[in-house]
Each structure stands twice: as structure tokens, then as C-alpha cells.
Amino acid sequence: MPPLQRKTSDKNSSPANAQLDTINTLTTQQGVPIPDNHNSLKGGQCGPTLMEDFILRDKLTHFDHERIPERVVHARGAAAHGFFKLYKPLSQYTSAVFLQDPTIETPVFVRFSTAIGSRGSADTVRDVRGFAVKFYTQQGNYDLVGNNMPVYFVQDAIKFPDLVHALKPEPVQELPQASSAHDTFWDFVSLMPESTHMLMWLMSDRAIPRSYRMMEGFGVHTFRLVNPHGQSCYVKFHWKPKLGLHSMAWDEAQKVAGQDPDFHRRDLWDAIECGHFPEWELGVQLIDTGKEAALGIDLLDATKLVPEELVPILPIGRMVLNRNPDNFFTETEQVAFNPGHLVPGIDFSNDPLLQGRLFSYADSQLSRLGGPNAHALPINQAVCPVHHFQRDGMHQAKRHAGRVAYEPNMLATGAEFRLDGVTQGFQSSPDMLESVKLRQKSTSFEDHFSQATLFWNSQSQAEKDHIVAAFRFDLSNVETMEIRQRMVDNLAHVDMKLASRVATQLGIDLPNPASAAGRLGYRQHKAESRLQDAPSLSMVGRYKPDISTRKVAVLVAGGMDMISVRRVMQELSDEGLQCKVVAPHLGHIGTASGRTLTVDFTFSNTSSVMFDAVLIPGGIASTDELCRNGSAVHFALEAYKHCKPICAINEGVRLLSSLGFSLSQHKNTALTVPTPGVVIADSQQAIEGQISQEFMAAMRQHRHWDRVNLDSVPA
Ligand code: HDE
């Protein structure tokens, strides 16, 4: 609130003021009307600019300071507003007010991010994604600051700066941007075997999500729920996306990074603008205190997860993101998350990584947001009443009245802002803490490989192939041979076959588990896993497929057969898919039946990597033209190579002839040809409408990773 609000009815206000208040006058930051916003004040028409031009200085000074330091990690992100709604009261487990009443919608602000790239880096790089949720509850703000992977690289916060220094661009030339494929990262992690489990996730397709809307989220650490009787249980938080869990092909992710570095940011924004509100279910794994030992997994070790197969996830509510921010800077950039923002009923565990985070977030925000009052920025403000005696500091915006800024006092009422006597405020779970000071960790933290092996064993064949390819890609960009060797030697402790496959093409010796032993930080300690594999760790087949909002490219040129494709396009759009027409030029193209079709994109301003599936209508003239157009042929082949669903009608199949597909091959057989995810039909079948169902069934699988001989496809 400004100190004085001048009203037109004020005794002192002149008629001139009254007029100024009612029109949109351009002013300086002090409210002084600006006479000319295009010319600075000069000594004569051709003379120098005068220092006294406070209007110019007002503008330039503000401009010069418009950038604030970017987050040291998770600098690039995108965010949205929404709400969280509980399914049923959780009073048995927690006193948190927002987990009591299923009729209440708790407002949330959610920021997704990449971890390592700068603010201007690309969205689709290989990286862990941040998944940070601020719940504006009636008992203060609760931040669940998680990631899209359930484990982390290191076990103790004291290693975090080293990890980030190793992963960030190398300090000499600041290269490479937003990439793990360089020496310093692999040097560090190969010397920190505790990173191995997280490396498996980082090299998996989880690190190249198709969309923020199609990622799972995890609280990573173990927290505690505390009920009104002070009893607590351990809890792990999970977000499950309604649209399922999907990724890109690695080649595709790299191409998208060039063609649309804002791909994920745009995808989130567009979905919300179109009313397709992204949604997640919040689930918890609850583990009774005292029963954690029976799991055989140390809950305080952030390099470990608890498989759903051992402790099922209890769904507790849903989160919907339904409003885009009004201003990127004041909301997405200035939001300050902190795992230390807890509310009564939720508590920390003694995870040493979490404990370090409790210091780091507020500390980093002191410099990023310019002082101790960042909590008062609009996006960070609590929605419940806030009373305290903290005063002053940089950017203090509140006018605290009165002389009393302490408690207890007698000078005001003497009873300001005492505990309300009902909830007794935030209560820490009463732990016994009597031990010697030491710099050590539990021996159970020394098992670095058993869950990495469990993860590997749980992957489908295609997922395993992608992990091997990712390790090879990253390690082949490592110049120092010893680092490559050390890494595959470590991987031999996960799985010998994995390590051997990675080692080929790297110009090094076959992996030798024995030579990994004895290095810094390594202990030969592998826990007995209660599971051979855990299907919940794979991305395959775990979600009910929902294909709404997927993008389908319809490849056409003049003379395309609209009649046979009309029904397919209609049925796709009825299902919530977006069909976009891609043609050699913008404007309109003529159809075979003498109508026109509006074009959305050309082959030069978009490419297959911007779409989830491809539809190729028939039409002799259209197909002839597309077959002569290298970009159109490349479009179709590239979509095939990235394992996307493709549907070709009649002559349209000629665009795929180099892959060996033809209409005659298909005649009188089932619609779907033997290659997974390719649907071919003649005009009659298209008109009768069977193919839309086939095509959508192919899309429900998202990608057909089991296609073979992809390396031979020239795209
Ligand atoms: Fe963070 N992390 N982190 N982190 N982190 C930050 O906070 C830190 C860790 C995560 O959208 C910083 O305000 C330490 C784990 C997300 O604004 C910083 C340690 C997990 C975001 C910081 C960790 C995360 C951050 C950077 C090891 C998953 C972005 C600027 C002890 C559970 C939040 C800032 C947003 C951001 C420190 C490890 C997630 C420097 C010291 C584990 C999603 O304070």
C-alpha cells in the first residue's frame, strides 16, 4: 500500500489532480507525469543529454537492475497456479489442516525446472526435473520441494556443492551448457559410488520427459506425519500424472532443444490456456515408526527408495493446475520454495541430505531475492494471518505501526500474538537425541549398488537399451579414458551385462569389478534385496492411457483426399487430440474434391519432433508432391525412427515406401501392419472409420520402442 492514497474527494486535491487520477497518465516511479517518453532532455536539439533528466535516469536505473541472480541450481523453470483437494480426512495420521477436510480446495503454485542449465538453456536436455509445490494452507505455507526421480546423487548435504560444481559447465570455458556429458561430472560420480543408483535414473528415459504434465513427482526424502496425539509415522510423497508417464527419444530431445528450447514451458502454458488442466494424484507411502528396519532399506538414505511393491502408495488427493501466471518474473522467478516450510502435522526425518537443505534454501534466497523479506513478495505470502515481530531489513514493504516490536511486553496490550491454546502451534516430533558428535554415517549407507541393480532388473528391454545408449553417449564425450574405465568398472557392480554393453564403443578395457574396489568412498557392501525386480520402477504399462492434448501432424499438399481423412481427423479431435496441417506453404491448399484446407505449419517452420503422431492422407497429386519434397519424406521417416504412431491412407503410404510399406502389402489383411504403431488403410476403410480406433490405440502406447532396425532409417 502506498503511504498516502490521494482521493479526488480530498479537500486538498485540485481539479488537475482529479483529472490525473482518472486517466492513464504515463509517470515516473514517483508518480510524476512524463511529458515525452521518446526524447531525453538535451542542451539544444543537437546538444548533449543533461544529467538533470530524472525521467531518463528513473527509467535507466530501473532497467539496469532488472535482472536478479538466477537460482544456483534449477534456474530454468515454468510454473502454474492450481489447487489441491483431499479425498478423505487423514486425521488418523496427521494434524495438518489441509489434510483434514475433503471439501476444501487448497491453493497451490507449482514450479517445474531443469536442475543444471542456466535460465536461458533448453527444456529438453537430459536432466532431473524439479517438481516444487507450494500449498497455501490455513496454517501457513507448506512446500513439497521434490524432483521427478525418487532418489538423489549424494547422501549428505556436505557433498552437494561438489556435485553441482562437477555437473555445471566446466569453469575454464563454461562448457557444456545443461549437460552431464563431460569429464568433471563423470570424474566426480565415478569416485562417488553412492551416485550409481541416481545415475541409472539419469541415464533412463525419465531424464527426457515428453512434458512436465507427463512426469511423476517424488518428495525423495522420508518425512514424518504427526497426528494430534503426537504420534508419528514415516511418509514418502508421490505425484502420479493423470496423463501417464512418457518420455521422448534421445535424438528427438536433442533436436527439440534446438528447434524449440521452450518446448516444455510452452506445452504447460498452452495446455492450461486451452483448458486441458494438468492433473496429478498425491499419494503417500506410510511406514510405522519402529517398523522401518524390517524393510531392509535405510529410510534416511536419499539414494534409496521404497518400492511400491513393498509399501503400496495410498492415494490421498488430487492436484489440478488451472491458471497460468500473470507475470513470469513476479511469480515464477520470485517464488521461494524451501523444504523447511512445514506446517503442523508434518515433520522432517534425520536424512542428512534433507537436514542440509533446511539451511540452504533460505540462505540462497537471501542473495537471490535481495534480503530477508522475500516471504512478503506476493507469490510467497501466506494466505492465513501472519503475526511476528520481525522488523525492517532490505525491501521491507510493510508499515509496522507502534513502538512494540518484541514479546513479551506491557506497553501494547501485553498479550500480542500468543499461542492460540488449541493447536499449540508446530510441534516437533519428540525424538531422543543423546549421542556423541561425529562425522560418520550409518553402515547401512554403504550399500551403493543393490537398488541400482533392482532398477536395472525392473526395466523393459527397450528401456535397458536406452540406458545403455545414454551411458555410451555421455561417456563417449568424456575425454579422459581413466574416467570412462572407472565408470564402467563401477557399473559392473550393478550388472555385468550392462557394464559390458556400455564399455563397447568406448575404446576401453572390459569392465573389471575388482578394479573398482578400494577406491575412495567405495565399500564392498551390497544389501540383500527383498525383490528381484519392481515393475513400478519401469515406465511401461503402468498408467491408464489418456491421449488427450497429443499433437498429430497431418501431412498434405495440393490435391489431398479430404473425403477419406475427414472422419479420422474428426474422431481424433473428439478424443481431445490436436490435428495440425503441415504443408509445403502457408495459407490454403486445394483438396481433390475442389475444397480448400487451411495450413497451420510448413515443412520449413516445423518438424516431426514437434508432434506425437503423423497422419498421411491419400490423394495422388498430394502424395506425388510430398514424395518429391525431401523435408516431407524426412518428416515421416523421422517420426518412424522416433517410434511414433503413423497412419497412412491409400496413396499416402508411398511416403513410407523406403521403409518397405505399401498398400498392396496390406490389402485384405488386418489394418495394422506388422510393424508396431503403423496403421495403413485404403480410402474405404478410412471412410468407414475403423482406422481412427487403430490409430488411437497405437497412440495410447505413446511410443513403439520395440521397432527394429531403426539405425538403418535415414533420418
Ligand atoms: Fe535443491 N536447491 N538442494 N534439491 N532444489 C535449490 O534453492 C539444495 C535437492 C530442488 O522451483 C536452491 O531457491 C541443497 C534435492 C528443487 O524454485 C538451493 C541440496 C531435491 C529446486 C538448493 C539440494 C532438490 C531446488 C537453488 C542438498 C529433490 C527448485 C535456489 C542438500 C528432493 C525450486 C533456491 C524452485 C533449488 C539447495 C538437493 C530439489 C541452492 C543444498 C535432494 C525442485 O537452495
mmCIF file of C-alpha atoms in Angstrom, residues 97-350:
data_model
loop_
_atom_site.group_PDB
_atom_site.id
_atom_site.type_symbol
_atom_site.label_atom_id
_atom_site.label_comp_id
_atom_site.label_asym_id
_atom_site.label_seq_id
_atom_site.Cartn_x
_atom_site.Cartn_y
_atom_site.Cartn_z
ATOM 1 C CA VAL A 97 -5.257 -28.748 8.495
ATOM 2 C CA PHE A 98 -5.137 -29.044 4.729
ATOM 3 C CA LEU A 99 -5.227 -32.846 5.121
ATOM 4 C CA GLN A 100 -8.452 -32.877 7.163
ATOM 5 C CA ASP A 101 -11.314 -31.558 5.073
ATOM 6 C CA PRO A 102 -12.095 -33.028 1.617
ATOM 7 C CA THR A 103 -14.403 -30.127 0.777
ATOM 8 C CA ILE A 104 -11.607 -27.548 0.863
ATOM 9 C CA GLU A 105 -9.512 -26.606 -2.152
ATOM 10 C CA THR A 106 -6.043 -25.582 -1.010
ATOM 11 C CA PRO A 107 -4.419 -23.167 -3.493
ATOM 12 C CA VAL A 108 -1.050 -24.276 -4.873
ATOM 13 C CA PHE A 109 1.710 -22.809 -7.001
ATOM 14 C CA VAL A 110 3.897 -25.380 -8.771
ATOM 15 C CA ARG A 111 7.252 -24.792 -10.431
ATOM 16 C CA PHE A 112 8.866 -27.397 -12.685
ATOM 17 C CA SER A 113 12.507 -26.980 -13.626
ATOM 18 C CA THR A 114 15.641 -28.474 -15.043
ATOM 19 C CA ALA A 115 18.380 -28.673 -12.450
ATOM 20 C CA ILE A 116 21.615 -27.755 -14.100
ATOM 21 C CA GLY A 117 21.087 -25.435 -17.087
ATOM 22 C CA SER A 118 21.045 -21.645 -16.890
ATOM 23 C CA ARG A 119 17.843 -19.632 -17.183
ATOM 24 C CA GLY A 120 18.156 -19.459 -20.969
ATOM 25 C CA SER A 121 19.009 -23.113 -21.537
ATOM 26 C CA ALA A 122 16.824 -25.626 -23.351
ATOM 27 C CA ASP A 123 13.962 -27.522 -21.725
ATOM 28 C CA THR A 124 14.552 -30.980 -23.181
ATOM 29 C CA VAL A 125 18.113 -31.664 -22.032
ATOM 30 C CA ARG A 126 18.959 -34.850 -20.148
ATOM 31 C CA ASP A 127 18.500 -33.850 -16.513
ATOM 32 C CA VAL A 128 16.487 -34.469 -13.375
ATOM 33 C CA ARG A 129 13.394 -32.209 -13.265
ATOM 34 C CA GLY A 130 12.383 -30.173 -10.216
ATOM 35 C CA PHE A 131 8.791 -30.596 -9.062
ATOM 36 C CA ALA A 132 8.195 -27.976 -6.367
ATOM 37 C CA VAL A 133 4.738 -27.419 -4.881
ATOM 38 C CA LYS A 134 3.742 -24.587 -2.552
ATOM 39 C CA PHE A 135 0.500 -25.302 -0.677
ATOM 40 C CA TYR A 136 -1.068 -22.091 0.682
ATOM 41 C CA THR A 137 -2.752 -23.652 3.718
ATOM 42 C CA GLN A 138 -4.715 -22.053 6.526
ATOM 43 C CA GLN A 139 -1.833 -22.828 8.880
ATOM 44 C CA GLY A 140 0.887 -21.341 6.730
ATOM 45 C CA ASN A 141 2.694 -22.312 3.566
ATOM 46 C CA TYR A 142 3.821 -25.888 3.107
ATOM 47 C CA ASP A 143 6.454 -26.539 0.407
ATOM 48 C CA LEU A 144 6.974 -30.012 -1.018
ATOM 49 C CA VAL A 145 10.173 -29.407 -2.995
ATOM 50 C CA GLY A 146 10.731 -32.611 -4.923
ATOM 51 C CA ASN A 147 12.052 -33.997 -8.187
ATOM 52 C CA ASN A 148 10.797 -36.276 -10.946
ATOM 53 C CA MET A 149 13.166 -39.002 -9.719
ATOM 54 C CA PRO A 150 12.793 -40.611 -6.288
ATOM 55 C CA VAL A 151 16.470 -40.721 -5.302
ATOM 56 C CA TYR A 152 19.432 -38.362 -5.316
ATOM 57 C CA PHE A 153 23.134 -38.331 -6.224
ATOM 58 C CA VAL A 154 24.618 -37.926 -2.760
ATOM 59 C CA GLN A 155 23.746 -38.932 0.780
ATOM 60 C CA ASP A 156 24.982 -35.947 2.728
ATOM 61 C CA ALA A 157 24.451 -32.230 2.077
ATOM 62 C CA ILE A 158 28.150 -31.583 2.535
ATOM 63 C CA LYS A 159 28.720 -33.177 -0.912
ATOM 64 C CA PHE A 160 26.133 -31.014 -2.714
ATOM 65 C CA PRO A 161 28.403 -28.101 -3.738
ATOM 66 C CA ASP A 162 30.953 -30.592 -5.144
ATOM 67 C CA LEU A 163 28.262 -32.404 -7.096
ATOM 68 C CA VAL A 164 26.909 -29.184 -8.570
ATOM 69 C CA HIS A 165 30.380 -27.816 -9.381
ATOM 70 C CA ALA A 166 31.149 -31.060 -11.208
ATOM 71 C CA LEU A 167 27.875 -31.095 -13.136
ATOM 72 C CA LYS A 168 27.700 -27.404 -14.058
ATOM 73 C CA PRO A 169 29.643 -26.252 -17.150
ATOM 74 C CA GLU A 170 33.371 -26.565 -16.559
ATOM 75 C CA PRO A 171 34.812 -23.360 -15.074
ATOM 76 C CA VAL A 172 37.505 -22.773 -17.692
ATOM 77 C CA GLN A 173 35.339 -22.177 -20.753
ATOM 78 C CA GLU A 174 31.860 -22.552 -19.183
ATOM 79 C CA LEU A 175 31.167 -25.627 -21.325
ATOM 80 C CA PRO A 176 28.997 -27.616 -21.838
ATOM 81 C CA GLN A 177 25.671 -25.966 -21.031
ATOM 82 C CA ALA A 178 22.987 -28.063 -19.326
ATOM 83 C CA SER A 179 24.661 -31.382 -19.984
ATOM 84 C CA SER A 180 26.149 -34.158 -17.923
ATOM 85 C CA ALA A 181 28.247 -35.366 -20.866
ATOM 86 C CA HIS A 182 31.629 -34.037 -19.753
ATOM 87 C CA ASP A 183 34.690 -35.035 -17.766
ATOM 88 C CA THR A 184 34.180 -33.243 -14.458
ATOM 89 C CA PHE A 185 30.749 -34.778 -13.850
ATOM 90 C CA TRP A 186 31.833 -38.339 -14.565
ATOM 91 C CA ASP A 187 35.106 -37.829 -12.710
ATOM 92 C CA PHE A 188 33.114 -36.917 -9.596
ATOM 93 C CA VAL A 189 30.357 -39.528 -9.798
ATOM 94 C CA SER A 190 32.721 -42.363 -10.674
ATOM 95 C CA LEU A 191 34.548 -41.553 -7.430
ATOM 96 C CA MET A 192 31.242 -41.425 -5.520
ATOM 97 C CA PRO A 193 29.708 -44.889 -5.892
ATOM 98 C CA GLU A 194 26.706 -43.682 -3.845
ATOM 99 C CA SER A 195 25.673 -41.807 -7.034
ATOM 100 C CA THR A 196 25.250 -45.014 -9.004
ATOM 101 C CA HIS A 197 21.554 -45.529 -8.332
ATOM 102 C CA MET A 198 20.722 -41.937 -9.334
ATOM 103 C CA LEU A 199 22.900 -42.326 -12.447
ATOM 104 C CA MET A 200 20.688 -45.206 -13.545
ATOM 105 C CA TRP A 201 17.670 -42.884 -13.331
ATOM 106 C CA LEU A 202 19.526 -40.024 -15.007
ATOM 107 C CA MET A 203 20.528 -42.240 -17.926
ATOM 108 C CA SER A 204 16.977 -43.577 -18.205
ATOM 109 C CA ASP A 205 14.140 -42.035 -20.211
ATOM 110 C CA ARG A 206 12.854 -40.335 -17.043
ATOM 111 C CA ALA A 207 15.502 -37.678 -17.727
ATOM 112 C CA ILE A 208 13.939 -36.703 -21.073
ATOM 113 C CA PRO A 209 10.216 -36.294 -20.306
ATOM 114 C CA ARG A 210 7.751 -35.633 -23.100
ATOM 115 C CA SER A 211 6.061 -32.993 -20.971
ATOM 116 C CA TYR A 212 6.023 -31.651 -17.421
ATOM 117 C CA ARG A 213 2.413 -32.858 -17.470
ATOM 118 C CA MET A 214 3.587 -36.426 -18.005
ATOM 119 C CA MET A 215 6.093 -36.764 -15.170
ATOM 120 C CA GLU A 216 5.833 -38.412 -11.797
ATOM 121 C CA GLY A 217 6.985 -36.371 -8.802
ATOM 122 C CA PHE A 218 8.659 -37.509 -5.587
ATOM 123 C CA GLY A 219 9.370 -35.905 -2.223
ATOM 124 C CA VAL A 220 12.604 -38.002 -2.339
ATOM 125 C CA HIS A 221 13.377 -37.818 1.390
ATOM 126 C CA THR A 222 11.472 -39.553 4.124
ATOM 127 C CA PHE A 223 9.345 -37.121 6.139
ATOM 128 C CA ARG A 224 7.038 -37.706 9.085
ATOM 129 C CA LEU A 225 3.348 -37.245 9.605
ATOM 130 C CA VAL A 226 2.411 -36.352 13.175
ATOM 131 C CA ASN A 227 -1.146 -36.822 14.439
ATOM 132 C CA PRO A 228 -2.965 -34.720 17.090
ATOM 133 C CA HIS A 229 -1.769 -37.146 19.798
ATOM 134 C CA GLY A 230 1.844 -36.532 18.880
ATOM 135 C CA GLN A 231 2.238 -39.998 17.306
ATOM 136 C CA SER A 232 4.249 -40.055 14.113
ATOM 137 C CA CYS A 233 4.860 -42.343 11.158
ATOM 138 C CA TYR A 234 7.316 -42.089 8.292
ATOM 139 C CA VAL A 235 5.995 -40.867 4.959
ATOM 140 C CA LYS A 236 7.204 -40.693 1.364
ATOM 141 C CA PHE A 237 5.322 -38.458 -1.068
ATOM 142 C CA HIS A 238 4.470 -39.362 -4.687
ATOM 143 C CA TRP A 239 2.781 -37.413 -7.505
ATOM 144 C CA LYS A 240 1.146 -39.535 -10.235
ATOM 145 C CA PRO A 241 0.289 -37.755 -13.511
ATOM 146 C CA LYS A 242 -3.180 -38.251 -14.943
ATOM 147 C CA LEU A 243 -1.783 -38.195 -18.482
ATOM 148 C CA GLY A 244 0.619 -41.027 -17.707
ATOM 149 C CA LEU A 245 4.383 -41.214 -17.695
ATOM 150 C CA HIS A 246 6.005 -40.503 -21.060
ATOM 151 C CA SER A 247 9.357 -39.604 -22.495
ATOM 152 C CA MET A 248 10.995 -38.615 -25.775
ATOM 153 C CA ALA A 249 13.590 -40.363 -27.869
ATOM 154 C CA TRP A 250 17.085 -39.039 -27.101
ATOM 155 C CA ASP A 251 17.707 -37.958 -30.695
ATOM 156 C CA GLU A 252 14.356 -36.174 -30.604
ATOM 157 C CA ALA A 253 15.093 -34.416 -27.301
ATOM 158 C CA GLN A 254 18.318 -33.011 -28.747
ATOM 159 C CA LYS A 255 16.579 -31.785 -31.889
ATOM 160 C CA VAL A 256 13.751 -30.192 -29.910
ATOM 161 C CA ALA A 257 16.340 -28.379 -27.800
ATOM 162 C CA GLY A 258 17.386 -26.568 -30.974
ATOM 163 C CA GLN A 259 14.016 -26.121 -32.628
ATOM 164 C CA ASP A 260 12.041 -25.051 -29.589
ATOM 165 C CA PRO A 261 14.130 -24.591 -26.447
ATOM 166 C CA ASP A 262 10.889 -23.576 -24.676
ATOM 167 C CA PHE A 263 9.166 -26.855 -25.546
ATOM 168 C CA HIS A 264 8.101 -27.853 -22.009
ATOM 169 C CA ARG A 265 7.324 -24.323 -20.921
ATOM 170 C CA ARG A 266 5.146 -23.793 -23.989
ATOM 171 C CA ASP A 267 3.455 -27.183 -23.577
ATOM 172 C CA LEU A 268 2.432 -26.374 -19.985
ATOM 173 C CA TRP A 269 1.260 -22.898 -20.862
ATOM 174 C CA ASP A 270 -0.721 -23.993 -23.936
ATOM 175 C CA ALA A 271 -2.443 -26.866 -22.153
ATOM 176 C CA ILE A 272 -3.686 -24.568 -19.393
ATOM 177 C CA GLU A 273 -4.721 -21.835 -21.854
ATOM 178 C CA CYS A 274 -6.760 -24.430 -23.810
ATOM 179 C CA GLY A 275 -8.487 -25.646 -20.644
ATOM 180 C CA HIS A 276 -6.695 -29.023 -20.597
ATOM 181 C CA PHE A 277 -5.708 -28.669 -16.963
ATOM 182 C CA PRO A 278 -2.796 -30.891 -15.948
ATOM 183 C CA GLU A 279 -3.595 -33.117 -13.008
ATOM 184 C CA TRP A 280 -1.697 -35.321 -10.565
ATOM 185 C CA GLU A 281 -2.754 -37.592 -7.754
ATOM 186 C CA LEU A 282 -0.876 -37.220 -4.484
ATOM 187 C CA GLY A 283 -0.051 -40.500 -2.805
ATOM 188 C CA VAL A 284 1.794 -41.452 0.360
ATOM 189 C CA GLN A 285 3.739 -44.452 1.479
ATOM 190 C CA LEU A 286 3.263 -44.743 5.243
ATOM 191 C CA ILE A 287 5.706 -46.701 7.369
ATOM 192 C CA ASP A 288 5.145 -47.138 11.090
ATOM 193 C CA THR A 289 7.949 -45.853 13.256
ATOM 194 C CA GLY A 290 9.838 -48.854 14.515
ATOM 195 C CA LYS A 291 8.962 -50.988 11.504
ATOM 196 C CA GLU A 292 11.457 -49.421 9.124
ATOM 197 C CA ALA A 293 14.188 -51.916 9.995
ATOM 198 C CA ALA A 294 12.031 -54.772 8.694
ATOM 199 C CA LEU A 295 12.119 -53.205 5.221
ATOM 200 C CA GLY A 296 15.857 -53.637 4.974
ATOM 201 C CA ILE A 297 16.089 -50.152 3.444
ATOM 202 C CA ASP A 298 17.525 -47.201 5.309
ATOM 203 C CA LEU A 299 14.796 -44.557 5.092
ATOM 204 C CA LEU A 300 17.277 -41.796 5.883
ATOM 205 C CA ASP A 301 19.411 -42.512 2.834
ATOM 206 C CA ALA A 302 18.237 -40.385 -0.114
ATOM 207 C CA THR A 303 19.964 -42.691 -2.587
ATOM 208 C CA LYS A 304 17.361 -45.349 -1.706
ATOM 209 C CA LEU A 305 13.671 -45.633 -2.478
ATOM 210 C CA VAL A 306 10.957 -47.823 -1.052
ATOM 211 C CA PRO A 307 9.453 -49.856 -3.921
ATOM 212 C CA GLU A 308 5.687 -49.662 -4.189
ATOM 213 C CA GLU A 309 5.750 -53.443 -4.207
ATOM 214 C CA LEU A 310 6.933 -53.389 -0.579
ATOM 215 C CA VAL A 311 4.883 -50.439 0.684
ATOM 216 C CA PRO A 312 1.875 -49.583 -1.504
ATOM 217 C CA ILE A 313 1.005 -45.987 -2.237
ATOM 218 C CA LEU A 314 -2.147 -44.668 -0.602
ATOM 219 C CA PRO A 315 -3.770 -42.044 -2.871
ATOM 220 C CA ILE A 316 -4.819 -39.068 -0.732
ATOM 221 C CA GLY A 317 -5.897 -36.286 -3.085
ATOM 222 C CA ARG A 318 -5.587 -34.618 -6.464
ATOM 223 C CA MET A 319 -3.859 -31.503 -7.705
ATOM 224 C CA VAL A 320 -5.073 -29.565 -10.732
ATOM 225 C CA LEU A 321 -3.152 -26.726 -12.389
ATOM 226 C CA ASN A 322 -5.713 -24.392 -13.892
ATOM 227 C CA ARG A 323 -4.189 -20.915 -14.143
ATOM 228 C CA ASN A 324 -1.101 -19.575 -15.829
ATOM 229 C CA PRO A 325 0.882 -16.886 -14.029
ATOM 230 C CA ASP A 326 0.214 -13.249 -14.962
ATOM 231 C CA ASN A 327 3.858 -12.319 -14.812
ATOM 232 C CA PHE A 328 6.839 -14.633 -15.143
ATOM 233 C CA PHE A 329 9.170 -12.544 -13.009
ATOM 234 C CA THR A 330 6.946 -11.777 -10.039
ATOM 235 C CA GLU A 331 5.630 -15.302 -9.802
ATOM 236 C CA THR A 332 7.783 -17.993 -11.434
ATOM 237 C CA GLU A 333 11.085 -16.217 -10.847
ATOM 238 C CA GLN A 334 10.422 -14.745 -7.401
ATOM 239 C CA VAL A 335 8.780 -17.773 -5.859
ATOM 240 C CA ALA A 336 10.907 -19.061 -3.000
ATOM 241 C CA PHE A 337 10.489 -22.727 -2.137
ATOM 242 C CA ASN A 338 12.016 -24.187 0.969
ATOM 243 C CA PRO A 339 11.786 -27.766 2.257
ATOM 244 C CA GLY A 340 11.899 -26.140 5.694
ATOM 245 C CA HIS A 341 8.471 -24.583 5.130
ATOM 246 C CA LEU A 342 6.465 -27.103 7.110
ATOM 247 C CA VAL A 343 3.055 -26.898 8.743
ATOM 248 C CA PRO A 344 1.915 -28.552 11.998
ATOM 249 C CA GLY A 345 1.339 -32.247 11.390
ATOM 250 C CA ILE A 346 4.313 -32.759 9.038
ATOM 251 C CA ASP A 347 7.879 -33.105 10.249
ATOM 252 C CA PHE A 348 11.384 -33.852 9.000
ATOM 253 C CA SER A 349 13.327 -37.059 9.285
ATOM 254 C CA ASN A 350 17.030 -37.155 10.105
#
